[in-house]
Tab-separated table of C-alpha atoms in Angstrom:
chain	number	residue	atom	x	y	z
A	241	VAL	CA	74.114	110.667	282.808
A	242	GLN	CA	73.765	112.333	286.198
A	243	LEU	CA	75.512	111.399	289.398
A	244	VAL	CA	74.162	112.412	292.778
A	245	GLU	CA	76.308	111.986	295.870
A	246	SER	CA	75.244	112.000	299.479
A	247	GLY	CA	76.593	111.067	302.861
A	248	GLY	CA	79.334	113.608	303.402
A	249	GLY	CA	79.681	115.430	306.673
A	250	SER	CA	81.922	116.189	309.592
A	251	VAL	CA	83.485	113.564	311.817
A	252	GLN	CA	86.291	113.353	314.298
A	253	ALA	CA	89.450	111.500	313.464
A	254	GLY	CA	88.834	107.789	313.782
A	255	GLY	CA	85.203	108.162	312.850
A	256	SER	CA	83.272	106.678	309.968
A	257	LEU	CA	81.143	107.866	307.091
A	258	THR	CA	79.374	106.174	304.212
A	259	LEU	CA	79.094	107.932	300.880
A	260	THR	CA	76.463	107.040	298.325
A	261	CYS	CA	76.362	107.834	294.630
A	262	ALA	CA	73.389	107.131	292.410
A	263	ALA	CA	73.646	107.320	288.641
A	264	SER	CA	70.695	108.058	286.427
A	265	GLY	CA	70.083	108.513	282.750
A	266	VAL	CA	70.864	106.327	279.797
A	267	ILE	CA	73.787	104.156	280.744
A	268	PHE	CA	75.452	101.608	278.497
A	269	SER	CA	78.916	100.228	278.094
A	270	PHE	CA	79.474	100.578	281.826
A	271	THR	CA	83.164	100.286	282.577
A	272	ALA	CA	83.821	101.523	286.090
A	273	MET	CA	82.411	103.569	288.922
A	274	GLY	CA	83.913	104.909	292.064
A	275	TRP	CA	85.277	107.773	294.092
A	276	TYR	CA	87.912	110.452	293.825
A	277	ARG	CA	88.758	113.187	296.284
A	278	GLN	CA	90.335	116.590	296.124
A	279	ALA	CA	91.596	118.648	299.019
A	280	PRO	CA	92.230	122.394	298.689
A	281	GLY	CA	95.439	123.052	296.800
A	282	LYS	CA	95.884	119.414	295.863
A	283	GLN	CA	95.237	117.349	292.773
A	284	ARG	CA	92.220	115.126	292.486
A	285	GLU	CA	93.150	111.571	293.400
A	286	SER	CA	91.533	108.205	293.009
A	287	VAL	CA	90.232	106.687	296.219
A	288	ALA	CA	88.392	103.540	295.192
A	289	LEU	CA	87.034	102.171	291.936
A	290	ILE	CA	84.979	99.147	290.994
A	291	SER	CA	84.942	97.778	287.493
A	292	PHE	CA	82.178	96.177	285.478
A	293	GLY	CA	83.650	92.815	286.337
A	294	GLY	CA	83.616	93.597	290.040
A	295	GLU	CA	87.317	94.221	290.443
A	296	LYS	CA	88.007	96.725	293.207
A	297	VAL	CA	90.983	99.042	293.226
A	298	TYR	CA	91.898	101.144	296.234
A	299	ALA	CA	94.415	103.859	296.856
A	300	ALA	CA	97.207	102.443	298.986
A	301	SER	CA	96.458	104.935	301.749
A	302	VAL	CA	92.891	103.707	302.258
A	303	LYS	CA	93.305	99.930	301.931
A	304	GLY	CA	91.914	98.134	304.916
A	305	ARG	CA	89.872	101.129	306.043
A	306	PHE	CA	87.636	101.978	303.079
A	307	THR	CA	85.286	99.597	301.313
A	308	ILE	CA	83.608	100.197	297.985
A	309	SER	CA	80.480	98.317	297.042
A	310	GLU	CA	77.772	98.587	294.439
A	311	ASP	CA	74.192	97.906	293.581
A	312	ASN	CA	74.501	96.995	289.921
A	313	ALA	CA	70.821	96.967	289.241
A	314	ASN	CA	70.500	100.602	290.267
A	315	TYR	CA	73.909	101.919	289.249
A	316	THR	CA	74.606	102.941	292.806
A	317	VAL	CA	77.980	102.817	294.476
A	318	TYR	CA	78.852	103.134	298.144
A	319	LEU	CA	82.034	104.008	299.970
A	320	GLN	CA	82.291	102.945	303.575
A	321	MET	CA	85.072	104.948	305.198
A	322	ASN	CA	86.382	103.864	308.585
A	323	ASN	CA	89.072	105.281	310.825
A	324	LEU	CA	89.144	108.561	308.945
A	325	LYS	CA	92.220	110.725	309.262
A	326	PRO	CA	92.358	114.525	309.406
A	327	ASP	CA	94.216	114.752	306.103
A	328	GLU	CA	91.401	112.874	304.398
A	329	GLY	CA	89.100	115.814	304.670
A	330	ALA	CA	88.276	116.765	301.076
A	331	MET	CA	85.579	117.047	298.476
A	332	TYR	CA	84.706	113.540	297.414
A	333	PHE	CA	83.522	113.105	293.848
A	334	CYS	CA	81.645	110.233	292.321
A	335	TYR	CA	82.949	109.007	288.986
A	336	LEU	CA	81.381	106.873	286.291
A	337	ARG	CA	82.920	105.614	283.108
A	338	SER	CA	80.175	104.632	280.714
A	339	ASN	CA	78.937	105.415	277.258
A	340	PHE	CA	82.638	105.837	276.388
A	341	ARG	CA	82.718	108.977	278.510
A	342	ASP	CA	83.635	110.110	281.989
A	343	ALA	CA	80.949	111.555	284.226
A	344	TRP	CA	81.420	113.319	287.528
A	345	GLY	CA	79.177	114.232	290.391
A	346	GLN	CA	79.093	117.633	292.055
A	347	GLY	CA	80.942	116.334	295.073
A	348	THR	CA	80.185	115.869	298.730
A	349	GLN	CA	82.300	117.445	301.446
A	350	VAL	CA	83.993	115.332	304.076
A	351	THR	CA	85.575	117.114	307.022
A	352	VAL	CA	87.692	115.259	309.547
A	353	SER	CA	88.682	117.049	312.715
A	354	SER	CA	91.607	116.044	314.893
């Protein structure tokens, strides 16, 4: 399974970005897909996940500003990020739980300037 992210970039605080992650390869037993982020010197944290059943789970800090969505047919997941804050600048990683394994993308950089 391969995950390819796109959509990162630089924005000013209050701006918006949409991240996209496309999964390819042999995928079965899909469980969940979503996004994590990791800032320098910090632990990787969950941002938003969507389960096979469509349940969406968000980090408390992003609720109401970020929206995760998916294209099931193409194993693609999107993260719409609005009203970005400077401390949300990080490497954003796509995550997929399938085939009884975890898969990660290479990451896409998001920079938020104040």
